[in-house]
Amino acid sequence: MSTYQLAVLAGDGIGPEVMAQAHKVLDAVEQKFGLNFQRTDYPVGGYAIDLHGEALPAATLKGCEEADAILFGSIGGPKWDTLPLEQRPERAALLTLRSHFDLFSNLRPAKIYPGLADLSPLRKDIAESGFDVLVVRELTSGIYFGQPKGLSGEGEEEYAFDTMRYSKKEIRRIAVSAFEAAQKRNNKVTSVDKANVLVCSRLWREITEEVAKDYPEVELEHIYIDNAAMQLLKDPAQFDVMLCSNLFGDIISDECAMITGSMGLLASASMNSDGFGLYEPAGGSAPDIAGQNIANPIAQILSAAMLLRYSLNETAAADAIENAVVATLEAGVLTGELLSAEERHKAASTDTVGDYVVQQL
Amino acid sequence: MSTYQLAVLAGDGIGPEVMAQAHKVLDAVEQKFGLNFQRTDYPVGGYAIDLHGEALPAATLKGCEEADAILFGSIGGPKWDTLPLEQRPERAALLTLRSHFDLFSNLRPAKIYPGLADLSPLRKDIAESGFDVLVVRELTSGIYFGQPKGLSGEGEEEYAFDTMRYSKKEIRRIAVSAFEAAQKRNNKVTSVDKANVLVCSRLWREITEEVAKDYPEVELEHIYIDNAAMQLLKDPAQFDVMLCSNLFGDIISDECAMITGSMGLLASASMNSDGFGLYEPAGGSAPDIAGQNIANPIAQILSAAMLLRYSLNETAAADAIENAVVATLEAGVLTGELLSAEERHKAASTDTVGDYVVQQL
Ligand SMILES: CC(C)[C@H](C(=O)O)[C@@H](O)C(=O)O
Ligand SMILES: CC(C)[C@H](C(=O)O)[C@@H](O)C(=O)O
């Protein structure tokens, strides 16, 4: 029996209640596939601030270090929004975890599920032409972490500055992630940049071209970020893998998530080169609906599936979870936000969806 | 009789043929309002490269310096895409003009015209709820022009770097542009930033808040760029003026343009603090349809209207042009890209649309 250590960081808002559903699913997978997930809960985010005065306590970080992977819920909420920026949950916990574990490769799949095209904010004919994109975002460099960063000067001439910075090595490894992923999908990488303005983007293009030579079966296209933001609306079906730097990936992945119209179904993975990773839903902590048993647990369940696939290499178990999710969606066992106003009375609760996924396993 | 000097830079692709329509409209306005527009043509872009070896010849720059405003067409095309980046039309001409004349205030209006909601790539119910946004983009600073910018290091550690940089003064003057514009519209400014990551965005927020105090009737909201990219799809009607830094404005204004589904109707203004400005269509040079008399001249005509309004203060004449355009659209005198496939046989030519606008004056 394979045994794995998982650090579970449920966090704030709807985090704990959707995490409870992921636990049920992992319990069922343990039985079915003879696996053993030793899970330890650690406080993070606003909850950790309230308990220990900081969003990422040392014990939480240590627990993550000892684990094979991190299953993350969601963090933040109005209660902690008045704190100084550096102490707020999103920054203090998420950005620190990314950088501490060198989680440079962020995979954010976004697709319109069959039958759910009506949820997309795009025009019916465009949404129905299909949308299935994997955003591969660089997560530990670029303008998020580049130095120097700060303030200088006096009076009205005082200025702020941030540095966007990418080394060849950093570009190469994320480009490899994108091409590897494209090989398992539709063999197309669209690299998003602003090479007509940024030196970083020019190096990005150069290295991406080099990496492409090792993947002759994968088509490489370059697109400017401004044009990408447009093409995603006009003809989203043209994309397969979108390779982005940290800042551009932040924008493009959220645009992609919104195009699906079903953020509650989207999971993401943030990995380093040892296969260690953090897995989390794409949506936020949604404090407004927390504790009501109405939040969609699918993104959290699919985050667990990504964890099995990418950090534990338990492909069969990951497939089983993803199939169970598809069966649940096809059976119409849906939380309220996926239903039209007229159908909302048929909404399934958070628990019911979790239980239904378990039954499909 | 008021006499004005206009530098006319028609450029490449469809530039000259749509500019011809703007000339007709300006001729008609001269008659009707007793004005005199002394127009001088100057080469720019690929056309100038072919003629003089550079995208912005000294004589063109000098002509612009002597004029009261610049009416710009569009530049670039595949023919010049193999040139070194610094010599290509877009960069060598457009970025140089922006910085030479300190055209920091870029106004990019985008709206869904009544009756044209079907063109929007957004879902029918969302498009019909309305969309009328003015993007106010900072155009001469930020990561486009910040120093240092370059390459350093060796081998795989070689890295590229770009500097995002904003002074209080630079933020203040563009924020003032946004609040002034909001006062003439719906009294709402949404400032787009990434204050959870960028020091520049934090200063941006601080100064924007300060400027807001001078406009108590204007509501100020802050939104992260990733969330803005999403909200524009989900609920575009919530926005009035969107205030953006150079890079974020590049992305957001193109997303807004695409939301209208009718790029051929969108004009933009780039101005400095003396009221001098460059006025140009939002779309590109569209080399694929150049010379066929099918390109939409409206954006170029509306660029001329913006020129009259902002650089010449000829409000009545600007209003007259804009009203004539609305009348033309309402009459269904439309170029092909604004028509559905079934109706495309009713498409009006570039010339016909220009003539119709003139008749409405
Ligand atoms: C919370 C924020 C710092 C973060 C980011 O910008 O990376 C978030 O938007 C994300 O995409 O995970
Ligand atoms: C051509 C390019 C440098 C330019 C920009 O990024 O500003 C263009 O995209 C624009 O928006 O006018």
mmCIF file of C-alpha atoms in Angstrom, chain B residues 49 70 82 112 272 287 312:
data_model
loop_
_atom_site.group_PDB
_atom_site.id
_atom_site.type_symbol
_atom_site.label_atom_id
_atom_site.label_comp_id
_atom_site.label_asym_id
_atom_site.label_seq_id
_atom_site.Cartn_x
_atom_site.Cartn_y
_atom_site.Cartn_z
ATOM 1 C CA ILE B 49 10.458 53.188 -44.566
ATOM 2 C CA ILE B 70 -1.908 65.159 -35.847
ATOM 3 C CA THR B 82 11.091 41.198 -40.453
ATOM 4 C CA ILE B 112 -21.895 49.222 -28.130
ATOM 5 C CA ASN B 272 -0.326 66.299 -23.890
ATOM 6 C CA PRO B 287 -3.263 45.019 -44.973
ATOM 7 C CA LEU B 312 -9.125 72.632 -31.432
#
